mmCIF file of C-alpha atoms and ligand atoms in Angstrom:
data_model
loop_
_atom_site.group_PDB
_atom_site.id
_atom_site.type_symbol
_atom_site.label_atom_id
_atom_site.label_comp_id
_atom_site.label_asym_id
_atom_site.label_seq_id
_atom_site.Cartn_x
_atom_site.Cartn_y
_atom_site.Cartn_z
ATOM 1 C CA MET S 354 115.821 78.836 -74.389
ATOM 2 C CA SER S 355 115.328 80.534 -77.729
ATOM 3 C CA ASP S 356 114.264 84.166 -77.845
ATOM 4 C CA ASN S 357 110.861 83.185 -79.151
ATOM 5 C CA ALA S 358 110.047 80.493 -76.609
ATOM 6 C CA ASN S 359 107.464 82.581 -74.732
ATOM 7 C CA ILE S 360 105.545 83.891 -77.763
ATOM 8 C CA LEU S 361 102.078 82.350 -77.700
ATOM 9 C CA PRO S 362 99.176 82.595 -80.143
ATOM 10 C CA ALA S 363 96.202 84.505 -78.707
ATOM 11 C CA SER S 364 93.963 81.498 -77.975
ATOM 12 C CA ASP S 365 91.289 81.410 -75.297
ATOM 13 C CA GLN S 366 93.588 79.356 -73.088
ATOM 14 C CA ASN S 367 96.593 81.653 -73.563
ATOM 15 C CA LEU S 368 94.505 84.755 -72.860
ATOM 16 C CA ASP S 369 93.416 83.140 -69.595
ATOM 17 C CA ALA S 370 97.034 82.335 -68.810
ATOM 18 C CA ALA S 371 98.011 85.940 -69.533
ATOM 19 C CA ALA S 372 95.279 87.265 -67.214
ATOM 20 C CA ALA S 373 96.415 84.813 -64.522
ATOM 21 C CA HIS S 374 100.007 86.096 -64.800
ATOM 22 C CA LEU S 375 98.717 89.660 -64.363
ATOM 23 C CA CYS S 376 96.742 88.610 -61.272
ATOM 24 C CA THR S 377 99.854 87.177 -59.630
ATOM 25 C CA GLY S 378 102.089 90.168 -60.388
ATOM 26 C CA GLY S 379 103.599 88.847 -63.615
ATOM 27 C CA LEU S 380 104.534 90.647 -66.826
ATOM 28 C CA VAL S 381 102.658 90.038 -70.067
ATOM 29 C CA ALA S 382 103.388 91.611 -73.444
ATOM 30 C CA PHE S 383 100.277 92.126 -75.559
ATOM 31 C CA PRO S 384 99.363 93.777 -78.866
ATOM 32 C CA THR S 385 97.547 97.089 -79.058
ATOM 33 C CA GLU S 386 96.586 98.932 -82.235
ATOM 34 C CA THR S 387 99.575 101.279 -81.698
ATOM 35 C CA VAL S 388 102.519 99.160 -80.523
ATOM 36 C CA TYR S 389 103.005 96.126 -78.232
ATOM 37 C CA GLY S 390 102.672 96.922 -74.533
ATOM 38 C CA LEU S 391 104.478 95.382 -71.568
ATOM 39 C CA GLY S 392 101.647 94.931 -69.093
ATOM 40 C CA ALA S 393 101.377 94.517 -65.348
ATOM 41 C CA ASP S 394 98.678 95.066 -62.728
ATOM 42 C CA ALA S 395 98.696 98.872 -62.317
ATOM 43 C CA ARG S 396 97.696 98.514 -58.635
ATOM 44 C CA ASN S 397 100.586 96.226 -57.724
ATOM 45 C CA ASP S 398 103.804 98.096 -56.835
ATOM 46 C CA THR S 399 106.028 95.066 -57.214
ATOM 47 C CA ALA S 400 104.576 94.186 -60.582
ATOM 48 C CA VAL S 401 104.963 97.781 -61.813
ATOM 49 C CA ALA S 402 108.524 97.852 -60.520
ATOM 50 C CA ARG S 403 109.198 94.725 -62.551
ATOM 51 C CA ILE S 404 108.218 96.667 -65.701
ATOM 52 C CA PHE S 405 110.870 99.305 -64.979
ATOM 53 C CA ALA S 406 113.417 96.579 -64.269
ATOM 54 C CA ALA S 407 112.611 94.548 -67.392
ATOM 55 C CA LYS S 408 112.852 97.638 -69.600
ATOM 56 C CA ASN S 409 115.802 99.100 -67.694
ATOM 57 C CA ARG S 410 113.665 102.225 -67.753
ATOM 58 C CA PRO S 411 114.649 105.385 -65.858
ATOM 59 C CA SER S 412 112.308 105.411 -62.879
ATOM 60 C CA PHE S 413 111.185 108.991 -63.536
ATOM 61 C CA ASN S 414 109.297 108.039 -66.677
ATOM 62 C CA PRO S 415 105.616 107.373 -65.841
ATOM 63 C CA LEU S 416 103.528 104.655 -67.512
ATOM 64 C CA ILE S 417 100.204 104.642 -69.355
ATOM 65 C CA VAL S 418 97.371 102.834 -67.564
ATOM 66 C CA HIS S 419 95.101 100.895 -69.919
ATOM 67 C CA VAL S 420 91.383 100.584 -69.206
ATOM 68 C CA LEU S 421 88.303 99.384 -71.098
ATOM 69 C CA ASP S 422 86.339 102.621 -71.200
ATOM 70 C CA LEU S 423 85.606 106.098 -69.859
ATOM 71 C CA GLN S 424 83.796 104.721 -66.832
ATOM 72 C CA SER S 425 86.762 102.719 -65.621
ATOM 73 C CA ALA S 426 89.132 105.594 -66.461
ATOM 74 C CA ALA S 427 87.077 107.855 -64.206
ATOM 75 C CA ALA S 428 87.816 105.580 -61.248
ATOM 76 C CA PHE S 429 91.523 106.371 -61.557
ATOM 77 C CA GLY S 430 91.696 109.932 -62.866
ATOM 78 C CA HIS S 431 89.557 113.067 -62.981
ATOM 79 C CA MET S 432 87.931 112.887 -66.401
ATOM 80 C CA ASP S 433 86.493 116.374 -66.939
ATOM 81 C CA ALA S 434 84.094 117.499 -69.689
ATOM 82 C CA ARG S 435 86.986 117.819 -72.165
ATOM 83 C CA ALA S 436 88.142 114.278 -71.432
ATOM 84 C CA GLU S 437 84.590 112.995 -71.821
ATOM 85 C CA LYS S 438 84.265 114.738 -75.161
ATOM 86 C CA LEU S 439 87.539 113.348 -76.469
ATOM 87 C CA ALA S 440 86.763 109.867 -75.150
ATOM 88 C CA ALA S 441 83.390 109.928 -76.908
ATOM 89 C CA ALA S 442 85.118 110.868 -80.164
ATOM 90 C CA PHE S 443 88.313 108.776 -80.044
ATOM 91 C CA TRP S 444 88.002 105.935 -77.501
ATOM 92 C CA PRO S 445 88.668 103.139 -77.767
ATOM 93 C CA GLY S 446 91.693 104.206 -79.768
ATOM 94 C CA PRO S 447 95.224 105.597 -79.982
ATOM 95 C CA LEU S 448 94.772 108.556 -77.593
ATOM 96 C CA SER S 449 96.079 108.842 -74.000
ATOM 97 C CA PHE S 450 94.921 111.465 -71.496
ATOM 98 C CA VAL S 451 97.138 112.866 -68.755
ATOM 99 C CA VAL S 452 94.724 113.887 -65.999
ATOM 100 C CA PRO S 453 94.893 114.524 -62.234
ATOM 101 C CA ARG S 454 95.112 111.228 -60.359
ATOM 102 C CA ARG S 455 92.353 110.378 -57.924
ATOM 103 C CA ALA S 456 93.634 110.187 -54.358
ATOM 104 C CA GLU S 457 91.657 106.987 -53.858
ATOM 105 C CA SER S 458 92.598 105.492 -57.246
ATOM 106 C CA GLY S 459 94.347 102.475 -55.736
ATOM 107 C CA LEU S 460 96.980 102.719 -58.470
ATOM 108 C CA SER S 461 100.607 102.094 -57.660
ATOM 109 C CA LEU S 462 102.440 105.390 -57.080
ATOM 110 C CA LEU S 463 105.199 104.059 -59.284
ATOM 111 C CA VAL S 464 102.822 104.130 -62.267
ATOM 112 C CA SER S 465 102.886 107.941 -62.085
ATOM 113 C CA ALA S 466 106.581 107.966 -61.167
ATOM 114 C CA GLY S 467 105.914 110.406 -58.357
ATOM 115 C CA LEU S 468 103.640 112.810 -60.285
ATOM 116 C CA ASP S 469 100.107 113.591 -59.097
ATOM 117 C CA THR S 470 98.809 112.897 -62.591
ATOM 118 C CA VAL S 471 98.099 109.699 -64.491
ATOM 119 C CA ALA S 472 98.022 108.765 -68.180
ATOM 120 C CA LEU S 473 94.946 106.736 -69.194
ATOM 121 C CA ARG S 474 94.087 105.007 -72.466
ATOM 122 C CA ALA S 475 91.334 102.659 -73.677
ATOM 123 C CA PRO S 476 92.961 100.656 -76.498
ATOM 124 C CA ALA S 477 90.928 99.477 -79.498
ATOM 125 C CA HIS S 478 92.780 96.246 -80.286
ATOM 126 C CA PRO S 479 90.414 93.291 -79.665
ATOM 127 C CA LEU S 480 93.100 91.215 -77.909
ATOM 128 C CA ALA S 481 94.044 94.089 -75.603
ATOM 129 C CA ARG S 482 90.366 94.537 -74.776
ATOM 130 C CA ASP S 483 89.851 90.802 -74.247
ATOM 131 C CA LEU S 484 92.831 90.741 -71.858
ATOM 132 C CA LEU S 485 91.535 93.804 -69.970
ATOM 133 C CA ALA S 486 88.109 92.159 -69.618
ATOM 134 C CA ARG S 487 89.505 88.834 -68.399
ATOM 135 C CA PHE S 488 91.882 90.512 -65.968
ATOM 136 C CA GLY S 489 89.181 92.890 -64.748
ATOM 137 C CA GLY S 490 91.551 95.685 -63.671
ATOM 138 C CA PRO S 491 93.829 98.455 -64.935
ATOM 139 C CA ILE S 492 96.923 97.368 -66.892
ATOM 140 C CA ALA S 493 100.016 99.565 -66.737
ATOM 141 C CA ALA S 494 101.843 99.150 -70.029
ATOM 142 C CA PRO S 495 104.672 101.077 -71.607
ATOM 143 C CA SER S 496 105.834 100.009 -75.029
ATOM 144 C CA ALA S 497 107.380 96.523 -74.733
ATOM 145 C CA ASN S 498 110.963 97.443 -75.633
ATOM 146 C CA ALA S 499 114.104 98.037 -73.612
ATOM 147 C CA ALA S 500 114.470 101.736 -72.676
ATOM 148 C CA GLY S 501 115.883 103.839 -75.509
ATOM 149 C CA GLU S 502 114.990 101.346 -78.262
ATOM 150 C CA VAL S 503 112.246 101.921 -80.804
ATOM 151 C CA SER S 504 108.836 100.513 -79.909
ATOM 152 C CA PRO S 505 107.930 96.957 -80.971
ATOM 153 C CA THR S 506 105.248 96.410 -83.590
ATOM 154 C CA THR S 507 105.441 92.589 -83.698
ATOM 155 C CA ALA S 508 105.720 89.826 -81.084
ATOM 156 C CA ALA S 509 109.167 88.934 -82.461
ATOM 157 C CA HIS S 510 110.409 92.486 -81.767
ATOM 158 C CA VAL S 511 109.297 92.092 -78.156
ATOM 159 C CA ALA S 512 111.035 88.736 -77.819
ATOM 160 C CA ARG S 513 114.263 90.141 -79.252
ATOM 161 C CA SER S 514 114.211 93.183 -76.999
ATOM 162 C CA LEU S 515 112.958 91.752 -73.700
ATOM 163 C CA GLY S 516 113.061 87.985 -74.297
ATOM 164 C CA SER S 517 113.085 85.958 -71.134
ATOM 165 C CA ASN S 518 112.551 88.973 -68.828
ATOM 166 C CA ILE S 519 108.804 88.539 -69.234
ATOM 167 C CA ASP S 520 106.355 85.747 -68.537
ATOM 168 C CA LEU S 521 104.462 85.613 -71.791
ATOM 169 C CA ILE S 522 104.098 87.420 -75.134
ATOM 170 C CA LEU S 523 100.650 87.268 -76.742
ATOM 171 C CA ASP S 524 101.040 87.272 -80.509
ATOM 172 C CA GLY S 525 98.465 89.374 -82.340
ATOM 173 C CA GLY S 526 100.424 89.958 -85.549
ATOM 174 C CA ALA S 527 101.699 93.351 -86.648
ATOM 175 C CA CYS S 528 100.208 96.504 -85.074
ATOM 176 C CA ALA S 529 97.907 98.438 -87.411
ATOM 177 C CA VAL S 530 98.952 101.963 -86.379
ATOM 178 C CA GLY S 531 102.607 101.282 -85.624
ATOM 179 C CA LEU S 532 103.229 104.530 -83.684
ATOM 180 C CA GLU S 533 102.637 105.126 -79.986
ATOM 181 C CA SER S 534 99.406 106.843 -78.969
ATOM 182 C CA THR S 535 98.840 110.582 -79.087
ATOM 183 C CA VAL S 536 99.245 111.989 -75.548
ATOM 184 C CA ILE S 537 97.214 115.035 -74.495
ATOM 185 C CA ASP S 538 97.604 116.774 -71.134
ATOM 186 C CA LEU S 539 94.272 117.894 -69.638
ATOM 187 C CA CYS S 540 95.608 118.961 -66.236
ATOM 188 C CA SER S 541 95.352 122.693 -66.842
ATOM 189 C CA ASP S 542 92.884 125.078 -68.496
ATOM 190 C CA ARG S 543 94.756 124.974 -71.750
ATOM 191 C CA PRO S 544 94.989 121.431 -73.225
ATOM 192 C CA ALA S 545 98.485 120.533 -74.394
ATOM 193 C CA LEU S 546 99.656 117.930 -76.874
ATOM 194 C CA LEU S 547 102.592 116.018 -75.312
ATOM 195 C CA ARG S 548 103.176 113.422 -78.042
ATOM 196 C CA HIS S 549 102.107 113.253 -81.665
ATOM 197 C CA GLY S 550 100.284 110.094 -82.762
ATOM 198 C CA ALA S 551 97.536 108.814 -85.024
ATOM 199 C CA ILE S 552 94.983 111.211 -83.520
ATOM 200 C CA THR S 553 96.260 114.486 -84.929
ATOM 201 C CA LEU S 554 96.466 117.976 -83.438
ATOM 202 C CA GLU S 555 93.818 119.037 -85.974
ATOM 203 C CA GLN S 556 91.427 116.305 -84.801
ATOM 204 C CA LEU S 557 91.936 117.303 -81.165
ATOM 205 C CA GLU S 558 91.380 120.982 -81.960
ATOM 206 C CA GLY S 559 88.273 120.030 -83.943
ATOM 207 C CA ALA S 560 86.824 118.558 -80.762
ATOM 208 C CA LEU S 561 88.210 120.965 -78.125
ATOM 209 C CA GLY S 562 89.243 124.234 -79.738
ATOM 210 C CA ALA S 563 92.815 125.473 -79.270
ATOM 211 C CA VAL S 564 95.380 122.896 -78.110
ATOM 212 C CA ASP S 565 98.991 123.913 -77.324
ATOM 213 C CA ASP S 566 101.630 121.950 -79.177
ATOM 214 C CA ALA S 567 103.983 121.081 -76.307
ATOM 215 C CA THR S 568 105.702 118.262 -78.179
ATOM 216 C CA ARG S 569 108.898 120.231 -78.697
ATOM 217 C CA PRO S 570 109.746 122.179 -75.568
ATOM 218 C CA THR S 571 111.679 125.351 -76.332
ATOM 219 C CA ASP S 572 115.313 125.575 -75.251
ATOM 220 C CA GLY S 573 115.865 125.757 -71.524
ATOM 221 C CA GLN S 574 112.294 124.704 -70.739
ATOM 222 C CA ALA S 575 111.813 121.436 -68.886
ATOM 223 C CA PRO S 576 109.946 118.820 -70.925
ATOM 224 C CA ARG S 577 106.331 118.474 -69.755
ATOM 225 C CA SER S 578 106.408 114.758 -70.354
ATOM 226 C CA PRO S 579 109.467 112.746 -69.377
ATOM 227 C CA GLY S 580 109.102 110.676 -72.535
ATOM 228 C CA GLN S 581 109.952 113.760 -74.579
ATOM 229 C CA ILE S 582 113.645 113.169 -73.973
ATOM 230 C CA ALA S 583 115.129 112.640 -77.400
ATOM 231 C CA ARG S 584 116.829 109.293 -76.758
ATOM 232 C CA HIS S 585 113.426 107.643 -76.372
ATOM 233 C CA TYR S 586 113.076 106.815 -80.041
ATOM 234 C CA ALA S 587 116.552 106.048 -81.313
ATOM 235 C CA PRO S 588 118.219 103.190 -83.168
ATOM 236 C CA SER S 589 121.895 102.633 -82.286
ATOM 237 C CA ILE S 590 123.341 104.125 -85.514
ATOM 238 C CA PRO S 591 122.804 107.775 -86.574
ATOM 239 C CA VAL S 592 119.784 108.794 -88.633
ATOM 240 C CA ARG S 593 120.115 111.440 -91.372
ATOM 241 C CA LEU S 594 116.872 113.132 -92.417
ATOM 242 C CA ASN S 595 115.631 114.544 -95.733
ATOM 243 C CA ALA S 596 118.138 112.522 -97.738
ATOM 244 C CA ASP S 597 117.826 112.347 -101.530
ATOM 245 C CA MET S 598 120.004 109.287 -101.612
ATOM 246 C CA ALA S 599 122.309 107.272 -99.354
ATOM 247 C CA ALA S 600 126.090 107.835 -99.216
ATOM 248 C CA PRO S 601 128.110 104.672 -99.998
ATOM 249 C CA ASP S 602 128.429 103.740 -96.310
ATOM 250 C CA GLU S 603 124.807 104.600 -95.475
ATOM 251 C CA ILE S 604 121.588 102.633 -95.946
ATOM 252 C CA LEU S 605 118.539 104.305 -97.482
ATOM 253 C CA LEU S 606 115.104 104.302 -95.900
ATOM 254 C CA GLY S 607 112.774 105.409 -98.668
ATOM 255 C CA PHE S 608 109.306 106.827 -98.984
ATOM 256 C CA GLY S 609 107.127 106.958 -102.080
ATOM 257 C CA PRO S 610 107.500 105.901 -105.716
ATOM 258 C CA SER S 611 110.711 107.858 -106.408
ATOM 259 C CA CYS S 612 112.713 105.578 -104.104
ATOM 260 C CA PRO S 613 114.930 102.952 -105.837
ATOM 261 C CA ALA S 614 113.091 99.614 -106.026
ATOM 262 C CA THR S 615 115.806 97.708 -104.141
ATOM 263 C CA ALA S 616 115.763 99.988 -101.083
ATOM 264 C CA GLU S 617 113.666 99.515 -97.954
ATOM 265 C CA ASN S 618 110.573 101.693 -98.467
ATOM 266 C CA LEU S 619 108.125 102.878 -95.802
ATOM 267 C CA SER S 620 105.418 103.058 -98.469
ATOM 268 C CA ARG S 621 105.945 102.632 -102.220
ATOM 269 C CA THR S 622 102.675 104.408 -102.916
ATOM 270 C CA GLY S 623 103.476 107.272 -100.524
ATOM 271 C CA ASP S 624 100.731 106.290 -98.075
ATOM 272 C CA LEU S 625 101.383 107.826 -94.622
ATOM 273 C CA THR S 626 99.313 105.271 -92.720
ATOM 274 C CA GLU S 627 101.277 102.437 -94.279
ATOM 275 C CA ALA S 628 104.518 104.327 -93.565
ATOM 276 C CA ALA S 629 103.637 104.763 -89.884
ATOM 277 C CA ALA S 630 102.835 101.078 -89.530
ATOM 278 C CA ASN S 631 106.206 100.161 -91.105
ATOM 279 C CA LEU S 632 108.398 102.801 -89.443
ATOM 280 C CA PHE S 633 109.731 101.048 -86.346
ATOM 281 C CA ALA S 634 110.162 97.678 -88.041
ATOM 282 C CA ALA S 635 112.146 99.404 -90.811
ATOM 283 C CA LEU S 636 114.364 101.315 -88.365
ATOM 284 C CA ARG S 637 115.093 98.061 -86.573
ATOM 285 C CA ALA S 638 115.831 96.201 -89.773
ATOM 286 C CA LEU S 639 118.334 98.847 -90.915
ATOM 287 C CA ASP S 640 119.966 99.379 -87.501
ATOM 288 C CA ARG S 641 123.065 97.313 -88.305
ATOM 289 C CA PRO S 642 126.702 97.935 -87.435
ATOM 290 C CA GLU S 643 127.844 97.596 -91.060
ATOM 291 C CA TYR S 644 126.102 100.900 -91.902
ATOM 292 C CA ARG S 645 127.371 104.260 -90.720
ATOM 293 C CA ALA S 646 123.911 105.815 -90.747
ATOM 294 C CA ILE S 647 120.328 105.438 -91.926
ATOM 295 C CA ALA S 648 119.525 108.063 -94.595
ATOM 296 C CA VAL S 649 115.796 108.760 -94.610
ATOM 297 C CA MET S 650 114.000 110.296 -97.578
ATOM 298 C CA PRO S 651 111.689 113.259 -96.840
ATOM 299 C CA ILE S 652 108.216 112.443 -95.477
ATOM 300 C CA PRO S 653 105.427 114.995 -96.005
ATOM 301 C CA GLY S 654 104.656 116.873 -92.775
ATOM 302 C CA THR S 655 100.876 116.608 -93.026
ATOM 303 C CA GLY S 656 98.436 114.418 -91.049
ATOM 304 C CA LEU S 657 100.147 111.306 -89.739
ATOM 305 C CA GLY S 658 103.368 112.567 -91.356
ATOM 306 C CA ARG S 659 103.778 114.902 -88.377
ATOM 307 C CA ALA S 660 104.010 111.992 -85.952
ATOM 308 C CA ILE S 661 106.337 110.083 -88.291
ATOM 309 C CA ASN S 662 108.635 113.111 -88.651
ATOM 310 C CA ASP S 663 108.540 113.672 -84.895
ATOM 311 C CA ARG S 664 109.814 110.124 -84.231
ATOM 312 C CA LEU S 665 112.425 110.454 -86.997
ATOM 313 C CA ARG S 666 113.640 113.807 -85.658
ATOM 314 C CA ARG S 667 114.087 112.316 -82.190
ATOM 315 C CA ALA S 668 115.950 109.377 -83.665
ATOM 316 C CA ALA S 669 118.233 111.833 -85.508
ATOM 317 C CA GLU S 670 118.715 114.202 -82.565
ATOM 318 C CA ALA S 671 119.713 111.414 -80.216
ATOM 319 C CA HIS S 672 123.078 111.239 -81.974
ATOM 320 C CA ASN S 673 123.619 114.987 -82.165
ATOM 321 C CA VAL S 674 123.652 115.628 -78.411
HETATM 322 O O1 LIG L 886 100.587 103.610 -77.745
HETATM 323 C C1 LIG L 886 100.988 103.679 -76.589
HETATM 324 O O2 LIG L 886 100.786 104.678 -75.872
HETATM 325 C C2 LIG L 886 101.764 102.488 -76.029
HETATM 326 C C3 LIG L 886 100.785 101.305 -75.928
HETATM 327 C C4 LIG L 886 101.394 100.107 -75.261
HETATM 328 O O3 LIG L 886 99.635 101.726 -75.266
HETATM 329 N N1 LIG L 886 102.354 102.799 -74.778
HETATM 330 C C5 LIG L 886 103.396 103.652 -74.683
HETATM 331 O O4 LIG L 886 103.846 103.826 -73.405
HETATM 332 O O5 LIG L 886 103.901 104.210 -75.640
HETATM 333 P P1 LIG L 886 105.220 104.504 -73.060
HETATM 334 O O6 LIG L 886 105.379 104.280 -71.591
HETATM 335 O O7 LIG L 886 106.294 103.968 -73.905
HETATM 336 O O8 LIG L 886 104.981 106.018 -73.273
HETATM 337 C C6 LIG L 886 104.183 106.746 -72.369
HETATM 338 C C7 LIG L 886 104.344 108.211 -72.614
HETATM 339 C C8 LIG L 886 105.728 108.659 -72.203
HETATM 340 O O9 LIG L 886 106.146 109.656 -73.110
HETATM 341 C C9 LIG L 886 105.503 109.223 -70.805
HETATM 342 O O10 LIG L 886 106.459 110.162 -70.421
HETATM 343 C C10 LIG L 886 104.120 109.841 -70.975
HETATM 344 O O11 LIG L 886 103.420 108.936 -71.819
HETATM 345 N N2 LIG L 886 103.404 109.895 -69.713
HETATM 346 C C11 LIG L 886 102.889 108.869 -69.006
HETATM 347 N N3 LIG L 886 102.339 109.313 -67.861
HETATM 348 C C12 LIG L 886 102.505 110.643 -67.845
HETATM 349 C C13 LIG L 886 102.154 111.678 -66.938
HETATM 350 N N4 LIG L 886 101.533 111.401 -65.788
HETATM 351 N N5 LIG L 886 102.488 112.949 -67.252
HETATM 352 C C14 LIG L 886 103.128 113.238 -68.402
HETATM 353 N N6 LIG L 886 103.481 112.300 -69.318
HETATM 354 C C15 LIG L 886 103.175 111.025 -69.035
HETATM 355 MG MG1 LIG L 887 108.049 103.702 -75.093
#
């Protein structure tokens, strides 16, 4: 069987087939506006366990539960006034909330990997929403890549990474955002940003007031989110940041108009949104054994550039530990 044998176009019939797989405990990869997710019924322990197995994911890393809206989120987690405010502003969209889990949520305990909290997100992508509606329940979905690889932004990435481990891959083209969702922790009085994403710290503070930036735990402090471990976002060869040019045995990943025309470029015009959407595909394309390292040109640290630099820093740090 070729790697791509289970990629299917998102027709009415294939969406029904995907929902049917979810109902019987199967695994379905589907597009969201951020990255492709590897979905299973969030209430079915065996199905959720299959996600961990397919990804070879350390079992301590909890999963995001996808829902259609605030109302369904509230059935699974305690959505307080802050969560309601953020949901009104940014849902459906690339923002996940970590909130206290409801005792009667019916969610698999494995989804939270033993924590008494749960991450909830209402995605904006029309195919993700169509699948949620047809399935009629919560879909647990981490990014659809093997653990430690960069997240997939096309159906072909999913097929290459997870291939025949999953029942079906719904093809919705390339993901518009291209970076995983922003994760905000609302479990304590002081909201804390756990992962940078397309919804920026400034946008969150605009809605809520002060938000702690907990994305880079200080030395000796345990990470607040298991996904903060550096290896989460790494290609297999080293990544060198803030490079002016590539050494002879390196390959350049450029940004902006000053990059040589022949090099891979995240955005020739220097557009951060375009760069975010291209980032993971570019890292994958350049992750080849004939290069010693990927040399990445500087990316401005403003707006979406923060999230891009965060992912790049993790990719670089993974080889320094
Ligand atoms: O954009 C996204 O969020 C994508 C799409 C598919 O929705 N999903 C995604 O899932 O990136 P994943 O599993 O690769 O990343 C989930 C992140 C991890 O960093 C995980 O540690 C954190 O969310 N997380 C999940 N549940 C948590 C919890 N209860 N407490 C703290 N962190 C949590
Ligand atoms: Mg992931």
